[in-house]
Backbone as numpy.savetxt, mean C-alpha at the origin, in Angstrom:
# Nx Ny Nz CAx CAy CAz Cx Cy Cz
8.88 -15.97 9.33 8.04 -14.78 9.33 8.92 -13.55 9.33
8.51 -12.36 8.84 9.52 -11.28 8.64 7.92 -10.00 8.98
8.29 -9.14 9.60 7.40 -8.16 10.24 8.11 -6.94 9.36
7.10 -6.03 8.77 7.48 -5.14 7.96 6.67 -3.55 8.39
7.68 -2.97 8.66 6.85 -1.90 9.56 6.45 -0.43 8.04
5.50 -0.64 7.81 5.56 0.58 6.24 5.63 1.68 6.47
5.36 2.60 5.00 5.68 3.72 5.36 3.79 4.19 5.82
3.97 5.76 6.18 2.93 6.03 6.29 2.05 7.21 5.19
3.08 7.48 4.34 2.69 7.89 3.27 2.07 7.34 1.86
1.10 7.61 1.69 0.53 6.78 0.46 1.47 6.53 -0.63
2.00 7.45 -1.45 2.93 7.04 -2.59 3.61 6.33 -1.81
4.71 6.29 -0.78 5.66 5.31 -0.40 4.62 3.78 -0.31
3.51 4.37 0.13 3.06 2.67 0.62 3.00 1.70 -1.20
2.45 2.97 -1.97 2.28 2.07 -3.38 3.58 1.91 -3.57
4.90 2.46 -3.40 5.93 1.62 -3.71 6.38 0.49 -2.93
5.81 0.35 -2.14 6.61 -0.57 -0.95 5.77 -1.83 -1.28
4.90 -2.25 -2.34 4.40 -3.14 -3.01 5.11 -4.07 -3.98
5.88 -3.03 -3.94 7.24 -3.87 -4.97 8.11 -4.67 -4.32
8.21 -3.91 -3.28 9.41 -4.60 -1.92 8.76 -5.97 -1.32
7.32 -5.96 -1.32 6.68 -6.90 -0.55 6.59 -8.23 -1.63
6.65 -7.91 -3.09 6.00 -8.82 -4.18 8.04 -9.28 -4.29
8.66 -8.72 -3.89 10.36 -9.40 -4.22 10.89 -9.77 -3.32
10.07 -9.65 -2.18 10.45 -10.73 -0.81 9.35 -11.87 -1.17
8.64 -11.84 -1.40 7.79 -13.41 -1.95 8.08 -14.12 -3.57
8.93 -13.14 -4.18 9.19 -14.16 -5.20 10.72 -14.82 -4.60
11.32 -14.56 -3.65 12.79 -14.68 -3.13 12.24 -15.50 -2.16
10.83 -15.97 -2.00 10.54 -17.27 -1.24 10.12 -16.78 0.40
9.90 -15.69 0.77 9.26 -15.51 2.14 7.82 -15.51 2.02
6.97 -16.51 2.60 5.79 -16.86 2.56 4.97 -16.22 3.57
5.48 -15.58 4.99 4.92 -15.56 5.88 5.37 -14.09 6.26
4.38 -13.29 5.40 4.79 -11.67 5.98 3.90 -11.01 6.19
4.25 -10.05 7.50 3.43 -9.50 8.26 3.68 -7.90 7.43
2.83 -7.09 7.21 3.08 -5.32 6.90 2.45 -4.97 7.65
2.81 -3.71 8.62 2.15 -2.88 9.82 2.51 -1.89 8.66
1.00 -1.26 8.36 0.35 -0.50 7.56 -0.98 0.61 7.77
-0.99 1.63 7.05 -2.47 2.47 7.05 -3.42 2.37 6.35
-3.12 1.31 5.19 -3.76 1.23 4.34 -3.80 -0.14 3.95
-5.04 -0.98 3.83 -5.19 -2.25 3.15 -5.76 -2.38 2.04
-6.69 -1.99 1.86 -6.98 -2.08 0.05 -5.90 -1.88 -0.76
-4.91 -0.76 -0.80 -3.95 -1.48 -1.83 -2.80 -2.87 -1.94
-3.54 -3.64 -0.82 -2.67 -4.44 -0.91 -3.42 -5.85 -0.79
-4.94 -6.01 -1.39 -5.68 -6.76 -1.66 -5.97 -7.53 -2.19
-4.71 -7.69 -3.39 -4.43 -8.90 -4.12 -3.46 -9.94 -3.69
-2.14 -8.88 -3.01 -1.17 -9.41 -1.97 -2.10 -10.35 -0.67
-2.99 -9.76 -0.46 -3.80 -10.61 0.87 -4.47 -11.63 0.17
-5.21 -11.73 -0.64 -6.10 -12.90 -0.90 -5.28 -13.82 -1.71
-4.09 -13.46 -2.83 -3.91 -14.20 -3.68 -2.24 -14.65 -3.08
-1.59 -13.93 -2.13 -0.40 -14.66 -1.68 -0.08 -14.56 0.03
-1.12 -13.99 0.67 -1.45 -14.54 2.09 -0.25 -13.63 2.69
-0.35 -12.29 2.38 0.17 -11.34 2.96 -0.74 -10.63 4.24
-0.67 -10.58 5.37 -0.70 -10.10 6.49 -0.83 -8.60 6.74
-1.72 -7.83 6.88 -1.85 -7.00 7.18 -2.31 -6.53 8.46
-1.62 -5.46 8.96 -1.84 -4.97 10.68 -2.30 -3.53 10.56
-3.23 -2.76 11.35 -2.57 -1.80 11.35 -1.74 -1.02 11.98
-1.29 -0.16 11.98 0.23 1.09 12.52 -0.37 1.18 13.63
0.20 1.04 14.83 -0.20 1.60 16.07 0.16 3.00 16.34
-0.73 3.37 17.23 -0.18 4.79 17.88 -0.43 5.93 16.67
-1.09 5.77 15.35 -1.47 6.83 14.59 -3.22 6.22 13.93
-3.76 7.57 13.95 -4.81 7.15 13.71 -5.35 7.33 11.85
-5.38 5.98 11.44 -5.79 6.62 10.11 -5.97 7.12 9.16
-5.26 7.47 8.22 -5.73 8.25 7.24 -6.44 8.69 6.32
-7.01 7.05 5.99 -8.28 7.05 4.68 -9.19 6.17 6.00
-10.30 6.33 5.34 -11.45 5.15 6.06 -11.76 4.39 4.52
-11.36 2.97 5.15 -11.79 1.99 3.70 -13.17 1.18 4.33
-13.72 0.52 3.21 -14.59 0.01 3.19 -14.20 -1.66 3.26
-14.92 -2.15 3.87 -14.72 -3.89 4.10 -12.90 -3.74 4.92
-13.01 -4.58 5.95 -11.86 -4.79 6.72 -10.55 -5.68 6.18
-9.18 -5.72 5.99 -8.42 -6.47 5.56 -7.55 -6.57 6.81
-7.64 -5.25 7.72 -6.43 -5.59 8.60 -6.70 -6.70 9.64
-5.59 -7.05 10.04 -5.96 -7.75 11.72 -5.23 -7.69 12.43
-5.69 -7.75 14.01 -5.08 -7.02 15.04 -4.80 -8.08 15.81
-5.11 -9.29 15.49 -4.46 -10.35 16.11 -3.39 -11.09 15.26
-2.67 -10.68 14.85 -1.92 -11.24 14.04 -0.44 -12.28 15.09
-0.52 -13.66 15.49 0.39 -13.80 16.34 1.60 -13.90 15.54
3.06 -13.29 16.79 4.07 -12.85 15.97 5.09 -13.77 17.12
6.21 -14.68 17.04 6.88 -15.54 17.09 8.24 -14.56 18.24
8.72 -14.86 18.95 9.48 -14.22 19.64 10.88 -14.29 18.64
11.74 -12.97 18.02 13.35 -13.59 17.70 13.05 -13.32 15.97
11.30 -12.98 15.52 11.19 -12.54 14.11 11.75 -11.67 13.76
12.20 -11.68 12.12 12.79 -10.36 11.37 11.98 -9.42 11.42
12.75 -8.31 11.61 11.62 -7.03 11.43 12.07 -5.93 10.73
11.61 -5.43 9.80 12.47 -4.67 8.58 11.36 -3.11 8.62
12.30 -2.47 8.96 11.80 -1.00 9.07 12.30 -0.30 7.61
10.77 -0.10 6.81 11.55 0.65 5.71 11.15 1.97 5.70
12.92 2.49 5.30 13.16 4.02 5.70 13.82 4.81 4.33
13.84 6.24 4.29 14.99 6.64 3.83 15.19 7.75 4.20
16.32 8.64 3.74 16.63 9.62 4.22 17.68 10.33 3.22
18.53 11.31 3.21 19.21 11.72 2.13 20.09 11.14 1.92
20.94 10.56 2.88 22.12 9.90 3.04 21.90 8.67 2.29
20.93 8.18 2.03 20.43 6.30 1.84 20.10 6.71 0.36
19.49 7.70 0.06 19.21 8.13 -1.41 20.23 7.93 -2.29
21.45 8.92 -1.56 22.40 9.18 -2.02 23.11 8.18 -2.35
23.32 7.35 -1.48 24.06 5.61 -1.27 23.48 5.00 -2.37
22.54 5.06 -2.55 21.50 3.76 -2.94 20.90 4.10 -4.32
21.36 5.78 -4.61 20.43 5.98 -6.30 19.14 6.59 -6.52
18.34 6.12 -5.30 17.01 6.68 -5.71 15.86 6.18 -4.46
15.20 6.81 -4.05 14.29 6.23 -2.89 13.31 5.28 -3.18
13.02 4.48 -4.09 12.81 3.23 -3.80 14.15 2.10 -3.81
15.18 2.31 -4.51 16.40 1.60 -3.74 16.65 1.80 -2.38
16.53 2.74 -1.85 17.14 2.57 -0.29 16.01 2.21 0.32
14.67 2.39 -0.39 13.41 1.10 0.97 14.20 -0.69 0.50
14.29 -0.64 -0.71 14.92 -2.41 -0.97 16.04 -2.16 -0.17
16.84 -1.64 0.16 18.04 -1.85 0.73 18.06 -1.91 2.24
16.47 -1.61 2.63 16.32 -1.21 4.19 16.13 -3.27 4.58
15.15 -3.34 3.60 15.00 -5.04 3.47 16.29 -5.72 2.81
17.40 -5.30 2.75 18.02 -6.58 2.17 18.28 -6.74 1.13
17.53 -6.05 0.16 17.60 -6.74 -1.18 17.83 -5.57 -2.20
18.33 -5.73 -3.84 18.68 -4.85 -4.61 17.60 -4.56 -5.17
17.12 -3.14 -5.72 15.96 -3.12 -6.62 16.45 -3.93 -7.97
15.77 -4.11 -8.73 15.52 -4.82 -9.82 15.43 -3.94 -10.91
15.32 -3.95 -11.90 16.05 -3.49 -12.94 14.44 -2.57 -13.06
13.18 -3.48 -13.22 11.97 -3.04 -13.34 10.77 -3.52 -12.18
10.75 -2.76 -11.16 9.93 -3.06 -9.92 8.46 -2.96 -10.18
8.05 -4.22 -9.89 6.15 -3.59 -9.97 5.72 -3.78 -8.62
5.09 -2.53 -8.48 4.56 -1.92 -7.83 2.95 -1.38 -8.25
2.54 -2.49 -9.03 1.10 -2.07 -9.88 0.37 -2.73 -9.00
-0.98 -1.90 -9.52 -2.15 -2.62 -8.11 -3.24 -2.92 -9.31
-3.88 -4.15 -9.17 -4.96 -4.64 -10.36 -6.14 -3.83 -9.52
-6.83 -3.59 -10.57 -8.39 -2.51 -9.76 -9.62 -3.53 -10.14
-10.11 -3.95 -9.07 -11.42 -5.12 -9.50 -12.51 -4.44 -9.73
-13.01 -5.14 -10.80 -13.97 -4.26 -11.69 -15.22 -3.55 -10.96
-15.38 -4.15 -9.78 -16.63 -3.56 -8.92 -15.69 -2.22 -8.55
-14.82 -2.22 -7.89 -14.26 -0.65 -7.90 -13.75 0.54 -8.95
-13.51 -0.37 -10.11 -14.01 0.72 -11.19 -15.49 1.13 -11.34
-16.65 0.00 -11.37 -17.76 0.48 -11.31 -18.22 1.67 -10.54
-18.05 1.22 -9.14 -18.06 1.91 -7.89 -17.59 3.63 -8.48
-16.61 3.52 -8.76 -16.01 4.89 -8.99 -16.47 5.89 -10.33
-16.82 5.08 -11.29 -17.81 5.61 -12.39 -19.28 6.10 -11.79
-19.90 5.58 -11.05 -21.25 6.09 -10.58 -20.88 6.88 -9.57
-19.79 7.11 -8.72 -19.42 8.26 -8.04 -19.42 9.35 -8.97
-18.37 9.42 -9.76 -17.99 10.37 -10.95 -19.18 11.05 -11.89
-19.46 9.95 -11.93 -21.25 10.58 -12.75 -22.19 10.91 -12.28
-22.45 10.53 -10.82 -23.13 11.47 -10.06 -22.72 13.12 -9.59
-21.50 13.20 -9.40 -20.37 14.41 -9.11 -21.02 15.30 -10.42
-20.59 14.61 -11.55 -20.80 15.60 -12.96 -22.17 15.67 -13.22
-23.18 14.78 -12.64 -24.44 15.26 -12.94 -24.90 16.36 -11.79
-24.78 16.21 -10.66 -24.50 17.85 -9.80 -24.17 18.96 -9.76
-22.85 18.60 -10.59 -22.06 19.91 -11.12 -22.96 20.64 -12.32
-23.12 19.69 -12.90 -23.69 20.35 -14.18 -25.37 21.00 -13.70
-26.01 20.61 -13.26 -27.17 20.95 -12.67 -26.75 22.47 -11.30
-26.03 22.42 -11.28 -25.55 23.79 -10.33 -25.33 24.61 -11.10
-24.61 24.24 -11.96 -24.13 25.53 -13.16 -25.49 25.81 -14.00
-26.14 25.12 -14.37 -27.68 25.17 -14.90 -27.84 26.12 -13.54
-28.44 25.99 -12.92 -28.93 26.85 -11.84 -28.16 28.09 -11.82
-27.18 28.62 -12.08 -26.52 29.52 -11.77 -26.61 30.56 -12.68
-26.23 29.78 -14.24 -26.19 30.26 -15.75 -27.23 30.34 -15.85
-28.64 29.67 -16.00 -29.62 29.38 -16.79 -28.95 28.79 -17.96
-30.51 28.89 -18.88 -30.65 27.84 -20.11 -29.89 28.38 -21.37
């Protein structure tokens, strides 16, 4: 088991998807991410049994819908625990700030890191009838405002 403490910034967290998908092709099966965010990492949970916690001691940043995290997650006394960080110095070392989060874990970035998230079609749906409700409001305000 290897305990992975993330970042708490959204872009870092979508990169740190890459870090998590090249510790499981390098054969670690059993990983924990202490995270703010679980939906982007929803394919990682169902389809390769990635572990999600959330961050203690901060509250939240998005509110998602349907639960992925868990708060019982039991953790083994003597586990790896990989804090990914960077800073200017590690940039500098390392090339570029997603090399120095791979380098916080151990490992070299890769020539081409994915870090892509598949979008399941109910949440594209989902987000089209948001959007088209938004623009049918908008447009009906400005009608109201302009006239005909």
């Amino acid at each position: 088991m290897i305990i992975i403490r993330g970042h708490l910034g959204f872009g870092d967290c979508i990169h740190q998807r890459a870090i998590i998908r090249s510790l499981m092709e390098r054969g670690e099966t059993d990983i924990v991410l202490d995270t703010f965010y679980g939906a982007m990492y929803w394919d990682l949970v169902r389809k390769h049994g990635l572990k999600l916690r959330p961050v203690n001691g901060h509250p939240p940043r998005v509110r998602e819908i349907g639960q992925m995290m868990r708060h019982n997650v039991r953790v083994a006394p003597g586990v790896q625990h990989v804090r990914l960080r960077y800073n200017a110095a590690s940039i500098r070392q390392h090339g570029s700030i997603l090399a120095a989060q791979y380098a916080c874990a151990g490992l070299t970035m890769p020539e081409r890191p994915d870090f892509s998230i598949p979008v399941p079609q109910a949440w594209r749906d989902a987000a089209r009838k948001l959007i088209g409700a938004a623009v049918c409001v908008g447009v009906a305000e400005l009608y109201d405002r302009i006239g005909p």
